[in-house]
Coordinates of C-alpha atoms in Angstrom, one line a residue:
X1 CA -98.0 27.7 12.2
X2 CA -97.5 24.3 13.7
X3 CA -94.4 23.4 11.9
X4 CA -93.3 26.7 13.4
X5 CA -94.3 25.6 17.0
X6 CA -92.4 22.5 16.6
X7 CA -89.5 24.6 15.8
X8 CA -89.7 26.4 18.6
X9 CA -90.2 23.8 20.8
X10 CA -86.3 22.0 19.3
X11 CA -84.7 25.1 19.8
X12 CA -85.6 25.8 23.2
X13 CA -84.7 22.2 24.2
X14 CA -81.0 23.0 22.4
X15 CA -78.5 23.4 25.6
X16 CA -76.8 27.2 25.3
X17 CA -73.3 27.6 24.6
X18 CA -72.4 27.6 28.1
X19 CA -73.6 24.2 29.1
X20 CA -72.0 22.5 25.7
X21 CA -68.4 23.7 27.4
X22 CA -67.4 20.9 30.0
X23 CA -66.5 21.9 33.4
X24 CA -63.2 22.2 34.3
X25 CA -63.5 20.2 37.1
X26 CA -64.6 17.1 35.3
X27 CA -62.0 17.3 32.9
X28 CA -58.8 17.8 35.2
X29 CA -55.5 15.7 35.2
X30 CA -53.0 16.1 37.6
X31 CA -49.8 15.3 35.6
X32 CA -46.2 15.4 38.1
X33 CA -43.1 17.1 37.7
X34 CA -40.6 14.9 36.1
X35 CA -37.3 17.2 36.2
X36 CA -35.1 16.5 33.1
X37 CA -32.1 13.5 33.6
X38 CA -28.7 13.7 32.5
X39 CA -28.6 11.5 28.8
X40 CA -26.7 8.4 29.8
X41 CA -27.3 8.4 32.4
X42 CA -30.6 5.5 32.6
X43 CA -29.5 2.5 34.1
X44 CA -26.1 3.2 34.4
X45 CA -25.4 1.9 37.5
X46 CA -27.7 -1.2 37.2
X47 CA -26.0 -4.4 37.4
X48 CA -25.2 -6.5 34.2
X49 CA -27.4 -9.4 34.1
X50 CA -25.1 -12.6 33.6
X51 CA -21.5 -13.2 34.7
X52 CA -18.5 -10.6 32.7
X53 CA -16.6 -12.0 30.2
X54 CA -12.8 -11.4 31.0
X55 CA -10.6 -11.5 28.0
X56 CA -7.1 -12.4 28.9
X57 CA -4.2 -10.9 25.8
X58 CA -1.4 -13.2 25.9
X59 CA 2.0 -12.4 24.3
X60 CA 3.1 -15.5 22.6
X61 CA 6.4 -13.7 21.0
X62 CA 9.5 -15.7 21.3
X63 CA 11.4 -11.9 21.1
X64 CA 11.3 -8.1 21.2
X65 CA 13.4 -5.2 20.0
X66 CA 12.8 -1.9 21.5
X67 CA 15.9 0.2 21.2
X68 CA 14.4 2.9 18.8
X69 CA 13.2 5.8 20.9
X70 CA 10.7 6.9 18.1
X71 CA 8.2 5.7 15.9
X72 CA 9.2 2.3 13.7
X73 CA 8.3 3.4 9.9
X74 CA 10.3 0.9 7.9
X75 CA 11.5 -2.9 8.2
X76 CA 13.3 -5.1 5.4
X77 CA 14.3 -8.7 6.0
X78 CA 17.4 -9.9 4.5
X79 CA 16.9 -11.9 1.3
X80 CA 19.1 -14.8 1.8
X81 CA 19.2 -14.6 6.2
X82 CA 15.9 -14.3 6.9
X83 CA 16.4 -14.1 10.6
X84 CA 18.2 -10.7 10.2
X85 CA 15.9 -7.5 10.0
X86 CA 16.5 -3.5 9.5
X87 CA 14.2 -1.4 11.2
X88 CA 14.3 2.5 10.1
X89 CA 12.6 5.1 12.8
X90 CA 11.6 8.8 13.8
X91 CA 14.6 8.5 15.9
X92 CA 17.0 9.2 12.6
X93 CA 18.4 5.7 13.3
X94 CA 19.1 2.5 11.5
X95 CA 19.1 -0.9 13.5
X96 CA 20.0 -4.1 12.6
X97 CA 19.1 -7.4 14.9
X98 CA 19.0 -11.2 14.9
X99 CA 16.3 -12.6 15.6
X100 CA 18.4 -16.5 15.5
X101 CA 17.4 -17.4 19.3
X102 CA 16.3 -20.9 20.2
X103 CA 12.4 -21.7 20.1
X104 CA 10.8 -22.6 23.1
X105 CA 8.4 -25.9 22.3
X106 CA 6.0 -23.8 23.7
X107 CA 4.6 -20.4 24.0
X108 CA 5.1 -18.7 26.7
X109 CA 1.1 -18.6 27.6
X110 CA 1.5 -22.2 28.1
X111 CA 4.1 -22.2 30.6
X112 CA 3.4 -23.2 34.5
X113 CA 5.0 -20.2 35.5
X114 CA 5.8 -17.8 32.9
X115 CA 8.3 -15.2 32.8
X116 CA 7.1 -11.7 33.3
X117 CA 10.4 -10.0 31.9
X118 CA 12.5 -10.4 29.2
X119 CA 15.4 -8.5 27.3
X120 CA 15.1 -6.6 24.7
X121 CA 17.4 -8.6 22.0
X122 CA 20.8 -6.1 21.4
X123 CA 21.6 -5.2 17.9
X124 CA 24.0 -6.0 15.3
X125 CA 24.8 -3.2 14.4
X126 CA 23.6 1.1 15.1
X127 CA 23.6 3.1 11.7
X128 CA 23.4 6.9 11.9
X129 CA 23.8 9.3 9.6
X130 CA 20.1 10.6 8.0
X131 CA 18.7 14.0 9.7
X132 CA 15.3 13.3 9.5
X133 CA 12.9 10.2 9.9
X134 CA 14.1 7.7 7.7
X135 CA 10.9 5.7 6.1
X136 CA 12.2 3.5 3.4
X137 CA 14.2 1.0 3.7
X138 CA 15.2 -2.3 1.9
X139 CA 18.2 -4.9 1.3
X140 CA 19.3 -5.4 -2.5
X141 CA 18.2 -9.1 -3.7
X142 CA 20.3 -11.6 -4.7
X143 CA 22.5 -12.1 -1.8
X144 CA 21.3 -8.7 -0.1
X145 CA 24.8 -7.5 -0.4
X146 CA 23.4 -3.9 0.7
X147 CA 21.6 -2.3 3.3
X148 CA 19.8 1.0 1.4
X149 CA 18.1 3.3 4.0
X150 CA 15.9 6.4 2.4
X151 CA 14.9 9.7 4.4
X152 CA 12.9 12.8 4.9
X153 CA 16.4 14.5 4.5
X154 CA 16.1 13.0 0.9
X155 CA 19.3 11.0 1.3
X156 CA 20.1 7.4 0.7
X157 CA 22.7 5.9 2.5
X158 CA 24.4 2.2 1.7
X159 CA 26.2 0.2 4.1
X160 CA 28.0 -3.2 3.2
X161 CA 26.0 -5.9 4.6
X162 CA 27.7 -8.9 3.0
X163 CA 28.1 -10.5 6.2
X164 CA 25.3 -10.6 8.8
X165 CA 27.7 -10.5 11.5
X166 CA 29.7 -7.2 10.3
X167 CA 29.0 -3.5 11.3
X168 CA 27.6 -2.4 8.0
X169 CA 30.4 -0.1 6.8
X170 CA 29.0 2.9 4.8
X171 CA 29.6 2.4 1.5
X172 CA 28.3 5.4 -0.8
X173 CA 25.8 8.2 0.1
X174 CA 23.9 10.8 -2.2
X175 CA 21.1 13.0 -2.2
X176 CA 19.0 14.3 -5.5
X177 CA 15.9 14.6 -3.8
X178 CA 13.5 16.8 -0.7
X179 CA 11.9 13.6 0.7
X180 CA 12.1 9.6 -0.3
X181 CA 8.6 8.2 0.2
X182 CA 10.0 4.8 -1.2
X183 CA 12.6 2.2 -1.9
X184 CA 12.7 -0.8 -4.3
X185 CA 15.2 -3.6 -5.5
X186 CA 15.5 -4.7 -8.5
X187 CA 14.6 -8.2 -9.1
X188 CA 16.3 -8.7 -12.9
X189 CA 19.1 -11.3 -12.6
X190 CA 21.7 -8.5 -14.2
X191 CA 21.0 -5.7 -12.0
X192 CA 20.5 -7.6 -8.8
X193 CA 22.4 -4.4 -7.1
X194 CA 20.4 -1.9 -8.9
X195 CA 17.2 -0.3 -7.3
X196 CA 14.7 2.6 -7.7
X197 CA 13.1 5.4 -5.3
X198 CA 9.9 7.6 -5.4
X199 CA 10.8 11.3 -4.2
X200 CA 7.9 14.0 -2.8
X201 CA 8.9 16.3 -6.1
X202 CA 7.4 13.3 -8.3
X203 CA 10.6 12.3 -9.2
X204 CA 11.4 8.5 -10.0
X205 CA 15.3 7.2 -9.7
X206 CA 16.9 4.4 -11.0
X207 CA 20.3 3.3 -9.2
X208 CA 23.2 0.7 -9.8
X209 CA 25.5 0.5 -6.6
X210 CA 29.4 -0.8 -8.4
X211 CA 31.7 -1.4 -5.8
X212 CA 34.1 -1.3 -8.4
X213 CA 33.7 2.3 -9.3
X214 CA 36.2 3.9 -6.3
X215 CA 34.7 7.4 -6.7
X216 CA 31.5 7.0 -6.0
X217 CA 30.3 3.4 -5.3
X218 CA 26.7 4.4 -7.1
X219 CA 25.7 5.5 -10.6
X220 CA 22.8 7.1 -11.6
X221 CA 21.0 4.7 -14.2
X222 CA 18.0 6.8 -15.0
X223 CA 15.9 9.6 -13.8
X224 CA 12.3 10.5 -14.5
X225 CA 10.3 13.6 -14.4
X226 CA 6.6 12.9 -15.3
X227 CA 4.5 13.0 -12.3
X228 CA 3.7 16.3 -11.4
X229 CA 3.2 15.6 -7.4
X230 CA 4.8 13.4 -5.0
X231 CA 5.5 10.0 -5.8
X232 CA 3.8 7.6 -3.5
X233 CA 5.0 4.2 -4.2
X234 CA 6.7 2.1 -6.8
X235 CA 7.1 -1.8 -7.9
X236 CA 9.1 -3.6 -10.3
X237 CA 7.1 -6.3 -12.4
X238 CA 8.7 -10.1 -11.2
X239 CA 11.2 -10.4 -14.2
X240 CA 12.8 -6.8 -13.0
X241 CA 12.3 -5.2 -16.5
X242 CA 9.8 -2.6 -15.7
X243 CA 9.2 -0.4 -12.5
X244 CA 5.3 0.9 -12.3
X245 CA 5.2 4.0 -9.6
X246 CA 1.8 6.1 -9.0
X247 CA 1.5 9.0 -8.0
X248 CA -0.9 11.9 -5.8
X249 CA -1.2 13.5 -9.1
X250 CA -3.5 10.1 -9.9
X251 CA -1.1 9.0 -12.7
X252 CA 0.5 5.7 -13.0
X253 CA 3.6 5.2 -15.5
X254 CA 5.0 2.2 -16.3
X255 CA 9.4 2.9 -17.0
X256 CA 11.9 0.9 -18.9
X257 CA 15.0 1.7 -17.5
X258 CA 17.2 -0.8 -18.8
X259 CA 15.3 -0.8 -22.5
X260 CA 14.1 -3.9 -22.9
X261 CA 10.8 -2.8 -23.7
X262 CA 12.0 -0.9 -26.6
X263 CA 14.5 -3.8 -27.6
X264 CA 11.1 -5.8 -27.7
X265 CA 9.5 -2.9 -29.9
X266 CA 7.3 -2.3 -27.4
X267 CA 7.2 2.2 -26.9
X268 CA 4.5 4.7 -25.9
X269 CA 2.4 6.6 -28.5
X270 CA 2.0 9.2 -25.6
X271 CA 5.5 10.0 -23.8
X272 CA 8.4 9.2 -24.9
X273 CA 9.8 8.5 -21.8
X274 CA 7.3 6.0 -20.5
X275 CA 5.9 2.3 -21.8
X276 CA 2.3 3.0 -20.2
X277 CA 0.4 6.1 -19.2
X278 CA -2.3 7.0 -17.3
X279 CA -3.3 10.0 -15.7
X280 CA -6.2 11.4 -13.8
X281 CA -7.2 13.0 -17.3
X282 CA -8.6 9.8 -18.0
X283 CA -12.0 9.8 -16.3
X284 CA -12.1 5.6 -16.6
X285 CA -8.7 5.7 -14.9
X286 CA -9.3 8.8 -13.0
X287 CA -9.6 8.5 -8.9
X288 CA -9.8 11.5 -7.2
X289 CA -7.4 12.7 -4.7
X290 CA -4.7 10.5 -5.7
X291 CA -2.8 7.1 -5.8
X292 CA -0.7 5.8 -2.6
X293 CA -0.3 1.9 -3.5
X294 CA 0.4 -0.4 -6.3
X295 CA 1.5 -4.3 -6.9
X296 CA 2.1 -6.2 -9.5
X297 CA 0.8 -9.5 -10.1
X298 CA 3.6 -12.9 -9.9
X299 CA 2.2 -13.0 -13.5
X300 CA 3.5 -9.7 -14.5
X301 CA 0.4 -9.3 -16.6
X302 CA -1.3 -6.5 -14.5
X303 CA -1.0 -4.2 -11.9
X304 CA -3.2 -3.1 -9.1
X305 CA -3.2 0.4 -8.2
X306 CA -4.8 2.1 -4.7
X307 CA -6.7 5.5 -4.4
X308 CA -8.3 8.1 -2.2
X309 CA -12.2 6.5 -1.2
X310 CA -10.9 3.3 -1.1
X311 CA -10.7 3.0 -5.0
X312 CA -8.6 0.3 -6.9
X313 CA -7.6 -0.3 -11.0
X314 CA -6.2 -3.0 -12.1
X315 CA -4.1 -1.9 -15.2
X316 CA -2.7 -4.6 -18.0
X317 CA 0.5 -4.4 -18.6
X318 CA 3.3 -4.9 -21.6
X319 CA 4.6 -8.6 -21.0
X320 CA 8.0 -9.2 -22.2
X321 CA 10.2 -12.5 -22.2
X322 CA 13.4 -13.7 -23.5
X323 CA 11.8 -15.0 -26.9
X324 CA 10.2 -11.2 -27.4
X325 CA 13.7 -9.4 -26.8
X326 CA 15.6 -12.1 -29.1
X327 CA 13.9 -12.1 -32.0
X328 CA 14.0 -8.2 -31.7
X329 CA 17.4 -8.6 -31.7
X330 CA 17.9 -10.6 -33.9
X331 CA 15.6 -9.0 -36.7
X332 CA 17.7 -5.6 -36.2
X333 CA 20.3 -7.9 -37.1
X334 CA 19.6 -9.4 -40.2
X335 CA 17.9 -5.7 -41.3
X336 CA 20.6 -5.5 -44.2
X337 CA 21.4 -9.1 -44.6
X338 CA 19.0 -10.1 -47.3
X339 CA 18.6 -8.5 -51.2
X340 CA 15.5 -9.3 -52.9
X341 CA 15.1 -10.0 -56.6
X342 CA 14.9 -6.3 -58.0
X343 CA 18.9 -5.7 -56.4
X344 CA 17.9 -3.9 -53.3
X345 CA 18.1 -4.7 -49.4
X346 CA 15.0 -5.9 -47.7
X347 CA 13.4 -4.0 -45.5
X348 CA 13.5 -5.0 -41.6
X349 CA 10.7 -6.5 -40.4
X350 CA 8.9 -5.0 -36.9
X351 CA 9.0 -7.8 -34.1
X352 CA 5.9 -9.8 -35.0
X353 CA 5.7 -9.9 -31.1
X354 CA 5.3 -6.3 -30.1
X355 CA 1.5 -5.8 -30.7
X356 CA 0.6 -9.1 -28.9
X357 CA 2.5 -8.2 -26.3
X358 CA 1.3 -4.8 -25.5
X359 CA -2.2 -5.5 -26.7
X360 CA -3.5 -5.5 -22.7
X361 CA -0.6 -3.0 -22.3
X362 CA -2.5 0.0 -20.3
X363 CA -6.2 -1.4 -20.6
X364 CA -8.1 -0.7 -17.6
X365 CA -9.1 -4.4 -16.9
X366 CA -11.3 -3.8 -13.6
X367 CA -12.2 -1.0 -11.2
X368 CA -12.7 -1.8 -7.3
X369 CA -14.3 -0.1 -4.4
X370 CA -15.2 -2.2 -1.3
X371 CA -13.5 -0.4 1.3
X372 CA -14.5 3.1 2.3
X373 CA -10.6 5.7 2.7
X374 CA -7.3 5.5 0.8
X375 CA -6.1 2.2 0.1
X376 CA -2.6 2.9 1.6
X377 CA -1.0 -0.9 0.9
X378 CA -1.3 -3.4 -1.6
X379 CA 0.0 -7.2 -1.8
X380 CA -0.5 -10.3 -4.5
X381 CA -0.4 -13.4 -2.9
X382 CA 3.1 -15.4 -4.6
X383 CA 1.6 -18.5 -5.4
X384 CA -2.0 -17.6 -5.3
X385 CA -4.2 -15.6 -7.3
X386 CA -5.3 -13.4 -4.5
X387 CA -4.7 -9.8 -4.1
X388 CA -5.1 -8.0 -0.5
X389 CA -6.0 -4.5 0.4
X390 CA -5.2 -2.7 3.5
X391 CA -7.0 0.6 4.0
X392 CA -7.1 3.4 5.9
X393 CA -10.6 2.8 7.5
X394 CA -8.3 0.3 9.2
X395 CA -10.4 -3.0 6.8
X396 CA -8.6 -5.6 4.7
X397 CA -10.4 -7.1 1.8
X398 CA -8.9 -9.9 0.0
X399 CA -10.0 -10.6 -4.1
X400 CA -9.7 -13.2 -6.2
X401 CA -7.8 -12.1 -9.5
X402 CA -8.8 -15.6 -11.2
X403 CA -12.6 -14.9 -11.0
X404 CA -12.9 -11.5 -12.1
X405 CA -11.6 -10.1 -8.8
X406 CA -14.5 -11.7 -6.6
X407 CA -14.5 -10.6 -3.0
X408 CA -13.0 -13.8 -1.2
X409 CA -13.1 -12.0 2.7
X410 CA -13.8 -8.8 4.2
X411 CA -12.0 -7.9 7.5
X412 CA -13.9 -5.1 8.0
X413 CA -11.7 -4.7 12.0
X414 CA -8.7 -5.6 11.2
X415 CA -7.2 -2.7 12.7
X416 CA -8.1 0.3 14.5
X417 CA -7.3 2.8 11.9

């Protein structure tokens, strides 16, 4: 009974529902409108703390050219005249310029009171001719005896350029093809006036110009039909004896126009028509949505293709040399020469040579991705081993081909796209 007392006494102490609740009163907080701001709009107008840095662009040329009224998508220097250059446009227009002016022992930045206008420097020579942009274009080597321009209209056209101070004649003109995406001379010593294009069908062509020939001035040397899509770009290795073109079908093919390869015993299990193959089919090889670049090292031992995603291969490649074709030769030669004891002819021997010299011939050697688009421009450095890579994220990154393709720079801004 007391126990229950005691209860009582707790429970009637216990504050009712009401009185637990606060009172609003007590608990109110006034909180002020703060209407919604434009974003960007905080501290716009502020001042910058610290004094603005002005950066001053100063044009240090010593000369301009600006005749074409159209894009520029093509320049060649001559060969042996360095201070002569082509320049091929959306205009449908060849011009060629010298660029021999005297050097001022300054740059113009430096002067006291510097010039504000100059004249655009006059051409040698105006070639029309091509209905549509032209975007390859390219001297012969040697003595750069010819001016080659390629087009959109699919035609190349060859002008006389023996002289730098002559109009550039047209010599020969022919069309096989939709669109040229590329030209390329031929280094080899014997077929200094031979060179090879890349055609939007995925068509490859090899070309000797013969002034000697009065029909035609140009002979087709060979033709090739592998790729299945456009043919991007194209390079001969250094000795001129093979041409290795890529293509957006993914595939790379290495050619022998002029048979040397074969004369070294050097062929393709897989084509016929082709040294090395590689296609897309290949998933080691395989880069997806393409290849728009390739180079070939001073070596000639590799190649370096460019992709789509900013992918490169390097690719080995057959090596040839005088010693490999020779003794060819010369064991094709002797094939009936010698009888062994039993009365019969020996048999020819294969060129001991071949399989060392195609043993890297196709091997994927290394695959590359440091930049992030299509790597639209390739270059080997001539008397170092570094390779540079030009993308379309606008980056450059330069390797190191003599340890294992290390990453020597990044130029991540190099240009704006």
């Amino acid at each position: 009974m007391e126990e229950s007392l005691n209860y009582n006494q707790h429970a009637g102490n216990a504050p009712s529902d009401d009185e637990a609740l606060l009172d609003p009163s007590e608990a109110a907080e006034v909180i002020p409108d703060d209407p919604d701001h434009p974003m960007g709009s905080d501290d716009e107008d502020e001042p910058i703390d610290g004094p603005e840095e002005e950066i001053q662009l100063q044009n240090d040329s010593i000369a301009f050219f600006d005749l074409h009224s159209d894009s520029i998508f093509c320049i060649a220097n001559h060969p042996i005249d360095s201070t002569v250059i082509a320049t091929g446009g959306g205009d449908d227009t060849t011009y060629v310029f010298s660029v021999d002016i005297p050097s001022p022992l300054l740059p113009p930045s430096y002067e006291t009171n510097p010039s504000t206008t100059r004249s655009s420097l006059q051409p040698i020579a105006k070639l029309q001719g091509h209905t549509d942009s032209i975007n390859a274009i390219t001297y012969t080597l040697g003595k750069g005896n010819y001016l080659i321009t390629g087009g959109l209209d699919g035609q190349i056209r060859i002008h006389s350029a023996s002289s730098a101070t002559q109009s550039y004649p047209l010599l020969a003109s022919a069309q096989e093809v939709p669109e040229i995406n590329f030209l390329a001379p031929c280094p080899h010593p014997s077929y200094l006036n031979s060179f090879a294009l890349g055609a939007n069908d995925g068509s490859v062509w090899i070309y000797h110009i013969d002034e000697q020939d009065t029909e035609t001035h140009i002979q087709v040397v060979q033709a090739y039909y592998l790729h299945t899509e456009s043919c991007t770009a194209g390079a001969w290795t250094p000795d001129g004896k093979l041409l290795v073109t890529v293509s957006e079908d993914g595939s790379l093919y290495v050619w022998d126009p002029f048979g040397e390869a074969a004369a070294a015993g050097i062929t393709s299990s897989s084509s016929g028509q082709a040294v090395v193959g590689l296609t897309a089919a290949d998933q080691r090889f395989a880069i997806e949505d393409g290849l728009f670049s390739v180079a070939v090292s001073p070596t000639g031992a590799f190649a370096a293709v460019g992709g789509a995603h900013g992918m490169i291969r390097i690719v080995g490649l057959p090596r040839l040399n005088n010693n490999n074709i020779s003794s060819s030769q010369s064991q094709l030669k002797t094939s009936g020469g010698k009888t062994n004891k039993g009365g019969g002819k020996k048999q020819a021997q294969a060129p001991a040579s071949s399989s060392d010299a195609g043993s890297q011939a196709g091997q994927i050697l290394a695959s590359l991705q440091i930049q992030s688009e299509s790597i639209e421009t390739l270059a080997f450095s001539p008397h170092h081993s570094l390779l540079a890579a030009g993308g379309v994220d606008g980056s450059i990154v330069i390797f190191d081909s003599a340890h294992r393709f290390a990453v020597r720079r990044h130029i991540k801004e190099a240009h704006e796209g």
